[in-house]
């Protein structure tokens, strides 16, 4: 059975999935797993498509000290126990910069180009590239496909893409990219299946998780996003602040004497829900806490979502549907209810029982905006792109041979 491996590598975890390919209805998930707690309490867990566990193993911190070590352990386990015929690997890569507007088959030159965007995504890009480099060294014959979170937004208008800076900065790549594109791509496709009329209209997707953003779609295409040049902008996140006056950063550097590395650490690791609450970057902890600072962090999160929903509605010229997705969006009925309450001025009305049950459609019959909860699946989106590029490669070789 031919299979592909999909890898989504973060700073302290490596998520992976195995898909069977060759089926008429697309890639079929066989195994889903992750190695988390890297460098602290590493643990490898995986389950089959029916939900049964296939491994749950703890490691010593020194055994799995970094992402390459985690990837090696995952690869060794798959090779020794699963015996799949692996034909390609698909990777999530957060930043594609101004060059990469669609998935590509990776080589050493492309990896070096992507390395140039590390400063634009320091939490993600180095870890996205680590398993690619490892496999290029150990399995150079194995095709690898990089799928970019920025690619889905590359059709934005020049007005939406620009900052109000001299044009040469835009030419150098200083522009608004947008992120979470693989999630938005999957949800937009899923919406066409479950609600085709809504999908062709004016839609806001709220990807609410530890990383959070919102995207405005017209007829399934991204026209505006809350994130920009980096994954710092827009909504407050687990440890990132979201929108912030650039003057604050100048103040921190010029008046407080903070160096760029310290400012970067503050913005990526110590701000957002964690910074506001002083307690946690996890929404579940904040919702269950009685501390006033936790309540402030939650209210700030909801408030900013409401503000950006208004901005994105203006970009669309109206709103037909709102979709919640990702960890918080899919699982917190309370956050969904509070957000929809903020959008009452648009005619949004929630069905409390449907919301409590996290049903697909959670709006009332009389709501002027249809409200959905759609579980995202970035890995499946990556698998589809990987299969498509492999097919294109085979066709190119076949044409060249004729």
Short mmCIF file of C-alpha atoms in Angstrom, two decimals:
data_model
loop_
_atom_site.label_atom_id
_atom_site.label_comp_id
_atom_site.label_asym_id
_atom_site.label_seq_id
_atom_site.Cartn_x
_atom_site.Cartn_y
_atom_site.Cartn_z
CA UNK A 1 0.00 0.00 0.00
CA UNK A 2 1.50 3.36 -1.05
CA UNK A 3 1.35 5.98 1.67
CA UNK A 4 2.43 9.54 2.40
CA UNK A 5 3.59 10.97 5.70
CA UNK A 6 2.35 14.42 6.73
CA UNK A 7 4.47 16.32 9.26
CA UNK A 8 3.49 19.41 11.25
CA UNK A 9 6.48 20.29 13.45
CA UNK A 10 6.22 22.85 16.25
CA UNK A 11 8.58 24.04 18.97
CA UNK A 12 7.78 21.29 21.45
CA UNK A 13 5.84 18.76 19.40
CA UNK A 14 5.84 16.94 16.09
CA UNK A 15 2.40 16.00 14.80
CA UNK A 16 2.25 13.39 12.06
CA UNK A 17 -0.27 11.43 10.05
CA UNK A 18 -0.06 8.57 7.58
CA UNK A 19 -2.41 8.57 4.59
CA UNK A 20 -3.05 5.80 2.07
CA UNK A 21 -3.12 7.13 -1.47
CA UNK A 22 -4.49 5.85 -4.74
CA UNK A 23 -8.15 5.83 -3.70
CA UNK A 24 -10.68 7.54 -5.95
CA UNK A 25 -11.99 9.73 -3.13
CA UNK A 26 -8.57 11.03 -2.11
CA UNK A 27 -6.07 10.34 0.70
CA UNK A 28 -7.36 8.06 3.47
CA UNK A 29 -6.03 8.57 7.00
CA UNK A 30 -4.48 5.44 8.54
CA UNK A 31 -2.59 6.74 11.58
CA UNK A 32 -2.62 9.99 13.51
CA UNK A 33 -0.04 10.76 16.18
CA UNK A 34 2.35 13.16 17.80
CA UNK A 35 5.53 13.38 19.82
CA UNK A 36 5.02 16.10 22.41
CA UNK A 37 6.93 17.34 25.44
CA UNK A 38 10.14 17.52 23.42
CA UNK A 39 13.12 18.31 25.66
CA UNK A 40 11.06 17.98 28.84
CA UNK A 41 8.74 14.96 29.04
CA UNK A 42 8.70 13.44 25.55
CA UNK A 43 5.81 11.14 24.80
CA UNK A 44 4.96 9.40 21.53
CA UNK A 45 1.28 8.66 21.00
CA UNK A 46 -0.56 7.46 17.93
CA UNK A 47 -3.90 5.96 17.06
CA UNK A 48 -5.40 4.18 14.10
CA UNK A 49 -8.26 5.66 12.10
CA UNK A 50 -10.78 3.76 14.24
CA UNK A 51 -9.45 5.52 17.36
CA UNK A 52 -7.58 2.56 18.81
CA UNK A 53 -4.16 3.24 20.30
CA UNK A 54 -1.15 1.88 18.42
CA UNK A 55 1.55 3.36 20.67
CA UNK A 56 1.82 5.36 23.88
CA UNK A 57 5.45 5.57 24.95
CA UNK A 58 7.37 7.96 27.20
CA UNK A 59 11.02 8.88 26.64
CA UNK A 60 13.71 10.51 28.74
CA UNK A 61 14.26 14.22 28.17
CA UNK A 62 17.79 13.58 26.89
CA UNK A 63 16.54 10.97 24.41
CA UNK A 64 14.30 13.46 22.60
CA UNK A 65 16.00 16.80 23.11
CA UNK A 66 14.90 18.56 19.91
CA UNK A 67 12.69 18.32 16.81
CA UNK A 68 15.19 16.30 14.70
CA UNK A 69 15.48 13.74 17.52
CA UNK A 70 11.69 13.54 17.72
CA UNK A 71 11.43 13.08 13.97
CA UNK A 72 14.05 10.34 14.07
CA UNK A 73 12.16 8.49 16.81
CA UNK A 74 8.88 8.76 14.88
CA UNK A 75 10.52 7.57 11.66
CA UNK A 76 12.19 4.64 13.42
CA UNK A 77 8.90 3.56 14.99
CA UNK A 78 7.02 3.78 11.70
CA UNK A 79 9.72 1.85 9.84
CA UNK A 80 10.07 -0.88 12.46
CA UNK A 81 6.40 -1.49 13.23
CA UNK A 82 4.12 -0.24 10.46
CA UNK A 83 5.82 -1.36 7.23
CA UNK A 84 4.18 1.21 4.99
CA UNK A 85 5.43 1.84 1.47
CA UNK A 86 6.24 5.51 1.96
CA UNK A 87 6.34 7.41 -1.33
CA UNK A 88 6.44 11.06 -0.16
CA UNK A 89 6.29 13.41 2.81
CA UNK A 90 4.20 16.59 3.07
CA UNK A 91 5.15 19.38 5.48
CA UNK A 92 3.45 22.43 6.89
CA UNK A 93 5.70 25.47 6.46
CA UNK A 94 4.34 28.65 8.01
CA UNK A 95 6.01 31.33 5.87
CA UNK A 96 6.46 31.18 2.11
CA UNK A 97 7.50 34.81 1.74
CA UNK A 98 6.88 36.65 -1.55
CA UNK A 99 8.26 33.79 -3.67
CA UNK A 100 6.24 30.69 -2.77
CA UNK A 101 2.57 31.08 -3.60
CA UNK A 102 1.74 27.38 -3.91
CA UNK A 103 3.09 24.04 -2.61
CA UNK A 104 6.45 22.94 -3.99
CA UNK A 105 8.64 19.84 -4.06
CA UNK A 106 11.58 20.70 -1.82
CA UNK A 107 15.28 20.59 -2.55
CA UNK A 108 18.32 22.05 -0.74
CA UNK A 109 18.04 25.37 -2.60
CA UNK A 110 14.41 25.85 -1.59
CA UNK A 111 15.22 25.04 2.05
CA UNK A 112 17.88 27.76 2.05
CA UNK A 113 15.39 30.25 0.61
CA UNK A 114 12.87 29.33 3.30
CA UNK A 115 15.57 29.73 5.93
CA UNK A 116 15.58 33.42 4.98
CA UNK A 117 12.08 33.78 6.47
CA UNK A 118 13.00 32.48 9.93
CA UNK A 119 13.01 35.98 11.41
CA UNK A 120 9.42 36.43 10.18
CA UNK A 121 8.20 33.28 11.95
CA UNK A 122 10.76 32.44 14.66
CA UNK A 123 8.41 30.17 16.61
CA UNK A 124 7.53 28.05 13.60
CA UNK A 125 9.86 28.25 10.61
CA UNK A 126 12.99 26.67 12.18
CA UNK A 127 10.97 23.71 13.42
CA UNK A 128 9.10 23.38 10.11
CA UNK A 129 12.42 23.13 8.29
CA UNK A 130 14.18 20.78 10.73
CA UNK A 131 12.45 17.55 9.61
CA UNK A 132 12.81 18.56 5.96
CA UNK A 133 16.56 18.89 6.40
CA UNK A 134 16.73 15.60 8.28
CA UNK A 135 14.95 13.71 5.51
CA UNK A 136 16.95 15.40 2.76
CA UNK A 137 20.07 14.06 4.47
CA UNK A 138 18.77 10.57 5.26
CA UNK A 139 16.29 9.92 2.46
CA UNK A 140 17.31 12.20 -0.43
CA UNK A 141 15.37 10.06 -2.91
CA UNK A 142 12.07 10.60 -1.04
CA UNK A 143 10.00 13.49 -2.48
CA UNK A 144 9.10 16.13 0.08
CA UNK A 145 6.39 18.74 -0.43
CA UNK A 146 6.27 22.07 1.44
CA UNK A 147 2.78 23.53 1.91
CA UNK A 148 2.63 27.15 3.03
CA UNK A 149 0.26 28.85 5.46
CA UNK A 150 0.70 32.07 3.51
CA UNK A 151 -0.26 30.64 0.10
CA UNK A 152 -4.05 30.77 0.53
CA UNK A 153 -3.91 34.56 0.90
CA UNK A 154 -1.74 35.34 -2.11
CA UNK A 155 -4.69 36.49 -4.22
CA UNK A 156 -5.29 39.58 -2.08
CA UNK A 157 -5.60 42.93 -3.82
CA UNK A 158 -2.69 45.35 -3.76
CA UNK A 159 -4.66 47.57 -1.38
CA UNK A 160 -5.08 44.71 1.11
CA UNK A 161 -1.45 43.57 0.73
CA UNK A 162 0.35 46.88 1.22
CA UNK A 163 1.56 48.70 4.29
CA UNK A 164 1.70 52.51 4.02
CA UNK A 165 5.46 52.45 3.51
CA UNK A 166 7.68 53.44 0.56
CA UNK A 167 7.09 51.05 -2.33
CA UNK A 168 10.59 49.59 -2.32
CA UNK A 169 9.80 47.86 0.97
CA UNK A 170 6.88 46.06 -0.68
CA UNK A 171 9.17 45.00 -3.53
CA UNK A 172 11.55 43.55 -0.92
CA UNK A 173 8.72 41.47 0.54
CA UNK A 174 7.50 43.69 3.38
CA UNK A 175 3.79 43.14 2.89
CA UNK A 176 0.73 41.62 4.52
CA UNK A 177 0.79 37.86 3.94
CA UNK A 178 -1.81 36.31 6.26
CA UNK A 179 -1.41 32.89 7.90
CA UNK A 180 -3.37 29.75 8.91
CA UNK A 181 -3.98 29.35 5.19
CA UNK A 182 -4.03 25.54 5.25
CA UNK A 183 -6.78 25.63 7.85
CA UNK A 184 -8.78 28.21 5.91
CA UNK A 185 -8.35 26.24 2.71
CA UNK A 186 -9.68 23.07 4.32
CA UNK A 187 -12.63 24.82 5.99
CA UNK A 188 -13.56 26.67 2.79
CA UNK A 189 -13.60 23.39 0.88
CA UNK A 190 -15.60 21.69 3.63
CA UNK A 191 -18.10 24.55 3.64
CA UNK A 192 -18.74 23.99 -0.07
CA UNK A 193 -19.73 20.43 0.80
CA UNK A 194 -22.00 21.16 3.76
CA UNK A 195 -23.39 24.60 2.94
CA UNK A 196 -22.77 25.46 -0.73
CA UNK A 197 -24.96 28.56 -0.70
CA UNK A 198 -23.08 30.04 2.25
CA UNK A 199 -19.72 29.04 0.76
CA UNK A 200 -20.28 31.14 -2.34
CA UNK A 201 -21.18 34.19 -0.32
CA UNK A 202 -19.44 36.46 2.18
CA UNK A 203 -17.88 34.40 4.96
CA UNK A 204 -15.66 35.04 7.97
CA UNK A 205 -13.71 32.07 9.32
CA UNK A 206 -12.45 32.47 12.88
CA UNK A 207 -9.45 30.18 13.47
CA UNK A 208 -9.30 30.41 17.25
CA UNK A 209 -6.57 28.45 19.00
CA UNK A 210 -3.24 29.07 20.68
CA UNK A 211 -2.52 30.86 17.42
CA UNK A 212 -5.57 32.85 16.35
CA UNK A 213 -6.63 34.77 13.29
CA UNK A 214 -9.67 35.52 11.15
CA UNK A 215 -10.11 35.49 7.40
CA UNK A 216 -12.69 37.12 5.12
CA UNK A 217 -13.67 35.01 2.11
CA UNK A 218 -15.71 35.97 -0.93
CA UNK A 219 -16.86 32.97 -2.97
CA UNK A 220 -14.32 30.81 -1.18
CA UNK A 221 -11.32 33.08 -1.80
CA UNK A 222 -9.39 35.00 0.84
CA UNK A 223 -9.77 38.76 0.45
CA UNK A 224 -8.55 39.94 3.86
CA UNK A 225 -6.97 38.54 7.02
CA UNK A 226 -6.19 39.76 10.52
CA UNK A 227 -2.56 38.61 10.30
CA UNK A 228 0.04 40.45 8.25
CA UNK A 229 3.81 40.40 7.74
CA UNK A 230 4.30 37.95 10.60
CA UNK A 231 2.08 35.77 12.77
CA UNK A 232 2.06 38.46 15.50
CA UNK A 233 -0.62 40.77 14.14
CA UNK A 234 -4.38 40.80 14.62
CA UNK A 235 -6.06 38.85 17.41
CA UNK A 236 -4.46 38.23 20.80
CA UNK A 237 -3.17 34.66 21.04
CA UNK A 238 -1.85 32.28 23.65
CA UNK A 239 1.49 34.04 24.00
CA UNK A 240 1.39 36.66 21.20
CA UNK A 241 -0.18 40.11 21.62
CA UNK A 242 -1.92 40.60 18.30
CA UNK A 243 -2.33 44.18 17.13
CA UNK A 244 0.00 46.58 18.91
CA UNK A 245 1.03 50.17 18.29
CA UNK A 246 4.52 50.06 16.69
CA UNK A 247 5.39 52.96 18.97
CA UNK A 248 5.26 50.55 21.90
CA UNK A 249 8.11 48.59 20.34
CA UNK A 250 10.12 51.77 19.75
CA UNK A 251 9.54 52.68 23.39
CA UNK A 252 10.74 49.28 24.61
CA UNK A 253 13.91 49.53 22.54
CA UNK A 254 14.74 53.22 22.92
CA UNK A 255 13.45 54.02 26.41
CA UNK A 256 13.58 50.69 28.22
CA UNK A 257 16.80 49.62 26.53
CA UNK A 258 15.50 46.22 25.45
CA UNK A 259 17.49 44.61 22.64
CA UNK A 260 15.69 43.11 19.61
CA UNK A 261 16.06 39.55 20.93
CA UNK A 262 14.35 40.50 24.20
CA UNK A 263 11.52 42.26 22.36
CA UNK A 264 11.08 39.24 20.10
CA UNK A 265 10.90 36.95 23.11
CA UNK A 266 8.34 39.24 24.76
CA UNK A 267 6.14 39.34 21.66
CA UNK A 268 6.26 35.65 20.82
CA UNK A 269 6.45 33.98 24.23
CA UNK A 270 5.31 36.26 27.05
CA UNK A 271 2.35 38.27 25.75
CA UNK A 272 -1.23 37.51 24.67
CA UNK A 273 -3.46 35.59 27.06
CA UNK A 274 -0.42 34.58 29.11
CA UNK A 275 0.78 38.15 29.51
CA UNK A 276 -2.65 39.64 30.24
CA UNK A 277 -3.66 37.01 32.76
CA UNK A 278 -0.29 36.37 34.35
CA UNK A 279 -1.57 32.82 34.73
CA UNK A 280 -1.76 30.74 31.57
CA UNK A 281 -1.86 30.79 27.79
CA UNK A 282 -4.52 28.06 27.78
CA UNK A 283 -8.10 29.27 27.36
CA UNK A 284 -9.39 26.28 29.35
CA UNK A 285 -7.41 27.41 32.38
CA UNK A 286 -8.62 30.98 32.03
CA UNK A 287 -12.29 30.05 31.63
CA UNK A 288 -12.16 27.95 34.79
CA UNK A 289 -10.25 30.53 36.85
CA UNK A 290 -11.85 32.92 39.34
CA UNK A 291 -8.96 35.40 39.04
CA UNK A 292 -9.91 38.88 37.71
CA UNK A 293 -6.87 38.84 35.44
CA UNK A 294 -8.14 35.66 33.79
CA UNK A 295 -11.54 37.27 33.22
CA UNK A 296 -9.81 40.30 31.67
CA UNK A 297 -7.81 38.12 29.27
CA UNK A 298 -10.95 36.26 28.13
CA UNK A 299 -12.93 39.47 27.69
CA UNK A 300 -10.06 41.05 25.73
CA UNK A 301 -9.93 38.03 23.43
CA UNK A 302 -13.68 38.20 22.75
CA UNK A 303 -13.64 41.99 22.38
CA UNK A 304 -10.90 41.94 19.76
CA UNK A 305 -12.67 39.18 17.81
CA UNK A 306 -15.75 41.41 17.72
CA UNK A 307 -13.72 44.38 16.50
CA UNK A 308 -12.05 42.40 13.73
CA UNK A 309 -15.34 40.83 12.69
CA UNK A 310 -16.59 44.35 12.01
CA UNK A 311 -13.46 45.16 9.99
CA UNK A 312 -13.72 42.00 7.91
CA UNK A 313 -17.47 42.54 7.35
CA UNK A 314 -16.62 45.98 5.97
CA UNK A 315 -14.01 44.41 3.65
CA UNK A 316 -16.68 42.01 2.36
CA UNK A 317 -19.47 44.59 2.13
CA UNK A 318 -21.69 42.48 4.39
CA UNK A 319 -21.71 39.04 5.98
CA UNK A 320 -23.59 35.84 5.16
CA UNK A 321 -21.86 33.27 7.38
CA UNK A 322 -19.46 32.96 10.31
CA UNK A 323 -17.44 29.78 10.88
CA UNK A 324 -15.66 28.82 14.10
CA UNK A 325 -12.71 26.44 13.86
CA UNK A 326 -9.48 25.32 15.62
CA UNK A 327 -9.03 24.37 19.28
CA UNK A 328 -10.98 27.17 21.00
CA UNK A 329 -13.40 27.75 18.14
CA UNK A 330 -14.34 24.07 17.95
CA UNK A 331 -14.48 23.31 21.67
CA UNK A 332 -15.48 26.38 23.68
CA UNK A 333 -19.23 26.94 23.55
CA UNK A 334 -18.78 29.85 25.97
CA UNK A 335 -16.37 31.75 23.72
CA UNK A 336 -18.60 31.13 20.71
CA UNK A 337 -21.63 32.46 22.58
CA UNK A 338 -19.80 35.57 23.74
CA UNK A 339 -18.49 36.29 20.25
CA UNK A 340 -21.92 35.91 18.65
CA UNK A 341 -23.37 38.21 21.31
CA UNK A 342 -20.88 40.86 20.15
CA UNK A 343 -22.23 40.41 16.61
CA UNK A 344 -25.86 40.92 17.52
CA UNK A 345 -25.77 44.26 15.67
CA UNK A 346 -25.28 42.24 12.47
CA UNK A 347 -28.35 40.14 13.20
CA UNK A 348 -26.41 37.11 14.46
CA UNK A 349 -28.54 34.88 16.70
CA UNK A 350 -27.27 31.74 18.40
CA UNK A 351 -29.17 28.52 19.08
CA UNK A 352 -27.99 27.79 22.67
CA UNK A 353 -28.70 24.05 22.58
CA UNK A 354 -26.99 23.57 19.21
CA UNK A 355 -24.03 25.61 20.45
CA UNK A 356 -23.75 23.60 23.65
CA UNK A 357 -23.64 20.40 21.60
CA UNK A 358 -21.08 21.89 19.15
CA UNK A 359 -23.34 21.02 16.23
CA UNK A 360 -22.42 21.94 12.69
CA UNK A 361 -25.03 24.74 12.44
CA UNK A 362 -25.41 26.70 15.67
CA UNK A 363 -27.45 29.73 14.54
CA UNK A 364 -31.17 30.18 15.08
CA UNK A 365 -33.53 29.90 12.15
CA UNK A 366 -34.14 33.67 12.27
CA UNK A 367 -30.47 34.66 12.33
CA UNK A 368 -29.44 36.85 9.41
CA UNK A 369 -26.01 35.21 9.57
CA UNK A 370 -25.58 31.45 9.45
CA UNK A 371 -23.10 30.31 12.07
CA UNK A 372 -21.15 27.06 11.80
CA UNK A 373 -18.64 25.00 13.74
CA UNK A 374 -16.30 23.17 11.35
CA UNK A 375 -13.42 21.03 12.54
CA UNK A 376 -10.29 21.93 10.64
CA UNK A 377 -7.91 19.38 9.16
CA UNK A 378 -4.67 20.99 8.01
CA UNK A 379 -3.00 17.60 7.63
CA UNK A 380 -5.59 16.43 5.11
CA UNK A 381 -5.10 19.64 3.14
CA UNK A 382 -1.35 18.93 3.08
CA UNK A 383 -1.96 15.32 2.03
CA UNK A 384 -4.12 16.47 -0.88
CA UNK A 385 -1.46 18.91 -2.07
CA UNK A 386 1.24 16.25 -1.78
CA UNK A 387 -0.74 13.76 -3.85
CA UNK A 388 -1.48 16.44 -6.44
CA UNK A 389 2.18 17.38 -6.84
CA UNK A 390 3.24 13.74 -7.06
CA UNK A 391 0.65 13.22 -9.80
CA UNK A 392 1.91 16.28 -11.66
CA UNK A 393 5.48 15.01 -11.35
CA UNK A 394 4.55 11.60 -12.77
CA UNK A 395 2.72 13.26 -15.67
CA UNK A 396 5.75 15.47 -16.41
CA UNK A 397 8.09 12.47 -16.45
CA UNK A 398 5.66 10.58 -18.70
CA UNK A 399 5.44 13.48 -21.17
CA UNK A 400 9.23 13.83 -21.21
CA UNK A 401 9.62 10.11 -22.00
CA UNK A 402 7.31 10.25 -25.02
#
